[in-house]
Amino acid sequence: MTKWMIDEAHSTVGFEVNHMMISKVRGQFDSFTADIEADDISDLTTAKIAFTFEGDSINTRNKERDKHLKSEDFFDIENYETIDFESNTIIKNGDSYKVTGNLTIKAITKPITFDVNFGGKAISQCGIEVYGYEAEATINREEFGLTWNAALETGGVLVGKEVKIIVELELNEPTSLFSREKNLVENLNQVTGNNDIYRMIAENLTDLVVIINKGGDIQYATPSFNTVLNYDLSLLQKSNFFEKIHVDDREIVEAEIKTYFSRTIKKALKSEFRLLHEKGNYVDVEANIISMKKNGYILISMRDISEQKEVGKAIYELAFHDSLTHLPNRRSFINQLRGTVLDRKFSRSKLTVFFIDLDNFKQINDQWGHDAGDLVLKEAAKRIQSVIRPTDIAARLGGDEFVVMLKDVQDEEDAITIVQRMLNQFQKPINISGQDYTLSCSIGVAHYPDHGESSEDLIKSADTALYYVKERGKNDFMIYDQTMEQQSLERRILENALRQGIKEEQFYIEYQPKMNMSTNELIGMEALVRWKHPDLGVISPGKFIPLAEETGLIVPLGEWILRESCKQALAWRDEGYPPLILSVNISVRQLEDVHFVEKVQTILHETRLDTKWLELEVTESVLANDKSTISILKELQNLGIHISVDDFWNRL
């Protein structure tokens, strides 16, 4: 985007205040600046427009006509110093535009629309094309809380409700972006004591401006070459400009400029290349190449964009790479996989995708913290990369999930060899906080085109195979086959049915007596959930409980079981049965819920069941796999609730 700074000499602004009475007051802003950014000022649809009016410069323009006013200064100047406008959308209709943006007066910002009309173009005294525009907008004082009252000599007050802001602009044609530099340079060889203004501008330019002939010989260079690139100007002006361009860019830039010399119509040419610093390094520059018609030379104005390039690289790194492992991220991997799949459609070479998941990674985060987990993820990334070939691509999809694309695989055995090496590599212990931890992974494998002809299908097939590895004990790999998809479809159908079943309360509870084997005395009841599907009938708990655990649906289901069980226990007591301890199984997923204790208390309060008649039963594996749950169980026990582990009471 090119920027034109339009100074006071080429810009005017006026306004009208329409009062409730017939009288009008006209005025103007003496101090005004406009900042216009546009690719082509003959078409403002690409523009960014900003106005700044200095408040203390407002004055009445028609003093003689408005002498019936006691005060010329009818704006409440002390309450605002500037009036600012910045555009955000521009819509073109013929030669007119609707410019919508934010207007700030008195520290209050409101959206406002300027009607902008094209006033034509002309040639200035310097031979430069100038485009004229007039922008007009009306604002309501009540929106901004403004005051512009004017007292009449005959008595009474004119209260303005609206103000019309008119902006008149003269903008230089785009090729004149460097017209000042151009005029400056054409006069530099004749600089004398009478040309101090040109000398002052040249010495304070931060852009690099150079004039060359067709062969690239430097005719003139601004002092900025010394301040920015540390060149000796006297030596620089005896050298060739093309030799200062990086060798990898030189041929293209030289060809562009030599072709530019031969053009009949020479519009400004833009280019980017690397320019040599006196110290030997290179800086990235953005160049505007302009024809100097009088003498046949070319003016090149350059701006250092090295910092922008570095920012761009950083943004690219964030957008396409994982910040922790520095592997490509999901977006980058999908893009590369799509491109590779398209290439494979025109060749016979094979392609394989691995979907990798670290086993029991949650335990590392829970036991040693997330810093240790990050170390494991970094180490996992290194081990994956150590196994694959230079042509292959590894990426981190997120969490503890990684994915690999094997290019040009000879056959399935070739892929199996790599996946087995990867599994073996993960068997080596990782030292975390002075302790060795054996890491393992599970891998799903999918081949193109047998298991998918698109990137999405390949990843989905590898993910499906990974799921079956997890189901069958982890630390292994499986290659996708069609039966997995069928079983996966059945699983998805069952999962949807489970969600609907929880919503519609298709479940019921059976209560199993708990007996004291020594006295043959009934000591309690255990709540066992059952599912009766309206179409499929009773579904085995062994089928839906693991699915509920995996999907997290066990949390709402477990809450329903606990509430219904407590209601039933209270109902038995109200019917005259002796009180019995009610035992309810609790899932580890429920214990991971930070609000679990609060939910238990709420249910007990709602059902009016005393805590001493409730027992929560967990398996011993819960304590073995997640020691952070012990504190939660102790908190429940402190409420008076019994805790049972593997049928042993009060083991904690």
XYZ file of C-alpha atoms in Angstrom, residues 249-574:
326
model
C 18.189 -11.410 -7.423
C 20.510 -9.529 -9.762
C 19.612 -11.129 -13.081
C 15.867 -10.621 -12.616
C 16.169 -6.992 -11.412
C 18.637 -6.078 -14.146
C 16.338 -7.567 -16.799
C 13.327 -5.716 -15.332
C 15.117 -2.364 -15.412
C 16.584 -2.796 -18.892
C 13.150 -3.796 -20.201
C 11.681 -0.778 -18.426
C 14.056 1.531 -20.333
C 12.640 0.306 -23.633
C 8.989 0.845 -22.742
C 7.025 3.615 -24.434
C 4.667 4.117 -21.496
C 6.666 4.058 -18.286
C 4.378 3.672 -15.296
C 6.028 3.242 -11.919
C 7.552 -0.240 -11.566
C 7.670 -2.016 -8.213
C 10.242 -4.600 -7.236
C 11.731 -6.365 -4.208
C 15.322 -7.530 -3.856
C 18.252 -7.783 -1.452
C 20.726 -4.899 -1.360
C 24.307 -5.184 -0.141
C 25.282 -3.428 3.100
C 28.827 -2.070 3.350
C 29.517 -4.602 6.138
C 28.777 -7.501 3.784
C 25.273 -8.504 4.856
C 22.135 -7.914 2.797
C 18.948 -5.986 3.574
C 15.565 -6.576 1.946
C 14.273 -3.513 0.118
C 11.050 -2.576 -1.633
C 11.816 -0.456 -4.685
C 9.834 1.959 -6.855
C 11.426 2.458 -10.276
C 10.539 5.750 -12.017
C 11.479 7.070 -15.447
C 13.164 10.492 -15.668
C 11.987 11.583 -19.116
C 14.238 14.632 -19.525
C 17.609 12.894 -19.333
C 16.727 9.246 -19.926
C 17.865 8.141 -16.480
C 15.909 6.017 -14.026
C 15.233 6.933 -10.417
C 14.972 4.073 -7.925
C 13.557 4.803 -4.484
C 14.058 1.982 -1.955
C 12.762 1.318 1.533
C 14.273 -1.162 3.994
C 11.668 -3.884 4.656
C 13.975 -6.346 6.464
C 12.033 -6.002 9.697
C 8.744 -6.606 7.885
C 10.243 -9.719 6.285
C 11.289 -11.040 9.685
C 7.825 -10.363 11.081
C 6.368 -12.143 8.065
C 8.565 -15.169 8.688
C 7.524 -15.208 12.340
C 3.849 -14.997 11.378
C 4.334 -17.831 8.883
C 6.052 -19.914 11.562
C 3.141 -19.359 13.946
C 0.579 -20.067 11.247
C 2.110 -23.277 9.911
C 4.291 -24.727 12.679
C 3.717 -26.049 16.170
C 5.371 -23.656 18.625
C 6.422 -26.431 21.038
C 7.936 -29.092 18.771
C 8.546 -26.862 15.712
C 6.988 -29.559 13.551
C 4.437 -28.551 10.905
C 0.998 -28.074 12.441
C -2.342 -29.510 11.295
C -2.965 -26.804 8.690
C 0.473 -27.172 7.141
C 0.318 -30.973 7.099
C -3.140 -31.081 5.502
C -2.002 -28.664 2.778
C 1.093 -30.743 2.025
C -0.843 -34.011 2.102
C -3.437 -32.633 -0.314
C -0.716 -31.564 -2.733
C 1.034 -34.928 -2.487
C -2.230 -36.828 -3.056
C -2.859 -34.788 -6.206
C 0.642 -35.634 -7.455
C 0.082 -39.348 -6.759
C -2.934 -39.345 -9.058
C -0.524 -38.898 -11.953
C 2.113 -41.385 -10.769
C 2.340 -44.958 -9.518
C 4.332 -44.252 -6.345
C 2.629 -45.155 -3.083
C 1.817 -42.996 -0.076
C 1.262 -44.001 3.560
C -0.085 -42.044 6.542
C 0.647 -42.855 10.202
C -1.652 -41.533 12.936
C 0.332 -41.635 16.202
C -0.979 -41.219 19.738
C 1.164 -41.341 22.902
C -0.034 -43.934 25.399
C -1.078 -42.791 28.884
C 0.179 -39.264 28.276
C -2.349 -37.834 30.728
C -0.576 -39.605 33.589
C 2.599 -37.656 32.871
C 0.784 -34.322 33.061
C -1.056 -35.373 36.231
C 1.947 -36.837 38.060
C 4.773 -34.531 36.971
C 3.013 -31.451 35.616
C 2.625 -29.863 32.202
C 6.293 -28.822 31.981
C 7.264 -32.489 32.074
C 4.518 -33.203 29.543
C 6.015 -30.601 27.187
C 9.431 -32.271 27.493
C 7.872 -35.617 26.567
C 6.162 -34.097 23.523
C 9.447 -32.570 22.338
C 11.242 -35.890 22.818
C 8.455 -37.747 21.006
C 8.809 -35.357 18.046
C 12.575 -36.016 17.922
C 12.087 -39.775 18.006
C 9.515 -39.708 15.240
C 11.812 -37.604 13.065
C 14.793 -39.873 13.795
C 12.976 -42.824 12.215
C 11.430 -41.331 9.077
C 13.339 -40.472 5.909
C 14.292 -36.925 4.792
C 11.544 -36.959 2.148
C 8.841 -37.851 4.701
C 6.881 -35.299 6.739
C 5.991 -35.465 10.434
C 3.533 -33.050 12.094
C 1.846 -32.473 15.426
C -1.931 -32.306 15.147
C -2.412 -31.181 18.736
C -2.213 -32.598 22.255
C -0.314 -35.891 22.132
C -1.348 -36.680 18.551
C 1.197 -36.790 15.734
C 0.877 -37.724 12.085
C 3.429 -38.836 9.484
C 3.300 -38.898 5.685
C 5.596 -41.466 4.065
C 6.270 -40.541 0.445
C 7.257 -43.004 -2.281
C 6.733 -46.156 -0.227
C 7.850 -49.245 -2.145
C 5.257 -51.586 -0.657
C 3.408 -52.351 2.577
C 6.427 -54.124 4.033
C 8.455 -50.938 3.612
C 5.885 -49.011 5.688
C 5.723 -51.780 8.325
C 9.504 -51.675 8.725
C 9.352 -47.937 9.493
C 6.426 -48.234 11.893
C 8.138 -51.040 13.824
C 11.319 -48.956 14.112
C 9.176 -46.146 15.483
C 7.592 -48.393 18.121
C 11.039 -49.636 19.155
C 12.376 -46.099 19.346
C 9.656 -45.203 21.815
C 10.658 -48.052 24.131
C 13.783 -46.190 25.229
C 13.151 -44.543 28.616
C 12.842 -40.768 28.934
C 14.412 -39.136 31.985
C 12.024 -36.631 33.581
C 12.932 -34.857 36.814
C 15.539 -37.511 37.561
C 13.159 -40.401 36.932
C 13.095 -42.718 33.927
C 9.758 -43.068 32.218
C 9.075 -45.621 29.485
C 7.025 -44.028 26.758
C 4.999 -45.996 24.234
C 2.736 -45.080 21.372
C -0.086 -46.505 19.310
C -0.088 -46.110 15.525
C -2.829 -46.381 12.920
C -1.707 -46.923 9.312
C -3.505 -46.078 6.049
C -2.279 -46.457 2.458
C -3.147 -44.367 -0.594
C -5.270 -45.078 -2.586
C -6.451 -48.338 -0.988
C -7.707 -46.670 2.210
C -8.691 -43.267 0.869
C -8.291 -41.140 -2.251
C -8.316 -37.796 -0.428
C -6.233 -36.376 2.402
C -9.282 -36.294 4.686
C -10.145 -39.954 4.009
C -6.551 -41.081 4.591
C -6.329 -39.362 7.978
C -9.760 -40.655 8.932
C -8.792 -44.240 8.022
C -5.503 -44.004 9.958
C -7.401 -42.575 12.940
C -9.896 -45.455 12.791
C -7.035 -47.977 12.805
C -5.486 -46.129 15.766
C -8.732 -46.473 17.714
C -8.583 -50.247 17.370
C -4.975 -50.294 18.581
C -6.068 -48.407 21.694
C -8.946 -50.810 22.216
C -6.663 -53.837 22.014
C -4.001 -52.842 24.508
C -1.956 -49.948 22.982
C 1.810 -49.963 22.190
C 1.199 -51.476 18.759
C 0.086 -50.631 15.233
C -2.734 -51.692 12.965
C -3.345 -51.218 9.261
C -6.789 -50.023 8.303
C -9.258 -52.444 6.707
C -12.885 -52.136 5.663
C -14.276 -54.071 8.632
C -12.952 -51.339 10.926
C -15.071 -48.784 9.116
C -18.161 -50.913 9.511
C -17.468 -51.354 13.216
C -16.674 -47.676 13.502
C -20.020 -46.856 11.879
C -21.761 -49.125 14.388
C -19.904 -47.353 17.182
C -20.966 -43.912 15.929
C -24.583 -45.054 15.657
C -24.423 -46.439 19.187
C -22.845 -43.228 20.458
C -25.637 -41.123 18.917
C -28.211 -43.488 20.397
C -26.500 -43.204 23.787
C -26.685 -39.407 23.668
C -30.350 -39.576 22.743
C -30.967 -42.191 25.452
C -29.506 -39.937 28.154
C -31.586 -37.032 26.879
C -34.797 -39.110 26.876
C -33.952 -41.013 30.113
C -34.190 -44.437 28.491
C -32.191 -45.876 31.408
C -33.406 -47.559 34.557
C -31.682 -48.842 37.693
C -31.645 -52.337 39.157
C -30.706 -52.658 42.831
C -28.562 -55.587 43.895
C -28.616 -56.558 47.594
C -25.326 -56.496 49.519
C -25.191 -59.186 52.215
C -22.986 -59.753 55.263
C -21.768 -63.280 54.528
C -21.165 -64.013 58.239
C -24.594 -63.020 59.531
C -26.532 -63.380 56.289
C -27.832 -59.887 57.047
C -28.859 -57.365 54.361
C -26.523 -54.400 54.798
C -27.019 -52.361 51.663
C -28.070 -52.029 48.038
C -25.904 -51.467 44.960
C -27.296 -49.383 42.072
C -26.704 -50.950 38.636
C -27.676 -48.998 35.525
C -29.505 -50.646 32.626
C -30.411 -49.321 29.175
C -33.640 -50.236 27.417
C -33.567 -48.856 23.909
C -37.047 -48.357 22.375
C -36.043 -50.258 19.196
C -33.035 -52.400 20.185
C -34.339 -53.513 23.553
C -32.028 -54.004 26.561
C -28.387 -53.221 25.700
C -25.635 -54.863 27.736
C -23.754 -52.556 30.164
C -20.541 -54.110 28.857
C -21.311 -52.511 25.521
C -22.439 -49.025 26.457
C -20.490 -48.297 29.689
C -17.020 -48.374 27.973
C -18.406 -46.164 25.193
C -19.823 -43.747 27.749
C -16.431 -43.674 29.495
C -14.554 -42.979 26.271
C -16.883 -40.257 24.993
C -17.341 -38.569 28.371
C -21.076 -39.285 28.361
C -20.521 -41.164 31.622
C -20.488 -37.758 33.365
C -24.143 -36.803 32.672
C -25.193 -40.478 32.890
C -23.430 -40.919 36.244
C -25.067 -37.778 37.597
C -28.501 -39.136 36.591
C -27.731 -42.527 38.236
C -26.676 -40.851 41.493
C -29.764 -38.612 41.634
C -32.242 -41.417 40.839
C -30.573 -43.773 43.347
C -30.739 -41.207 46.150
C -34.419 -40.588 45.373
C -35.110 -44.327 45.593
C -33.236 -44.720 48.893
C -35.342 -41.950 50.431
C -38.537 -43.485 48.983
C -37.751 -46.840 50.648
C -37.261 -45.122 53.968
C -40.552 -43.202 53.587
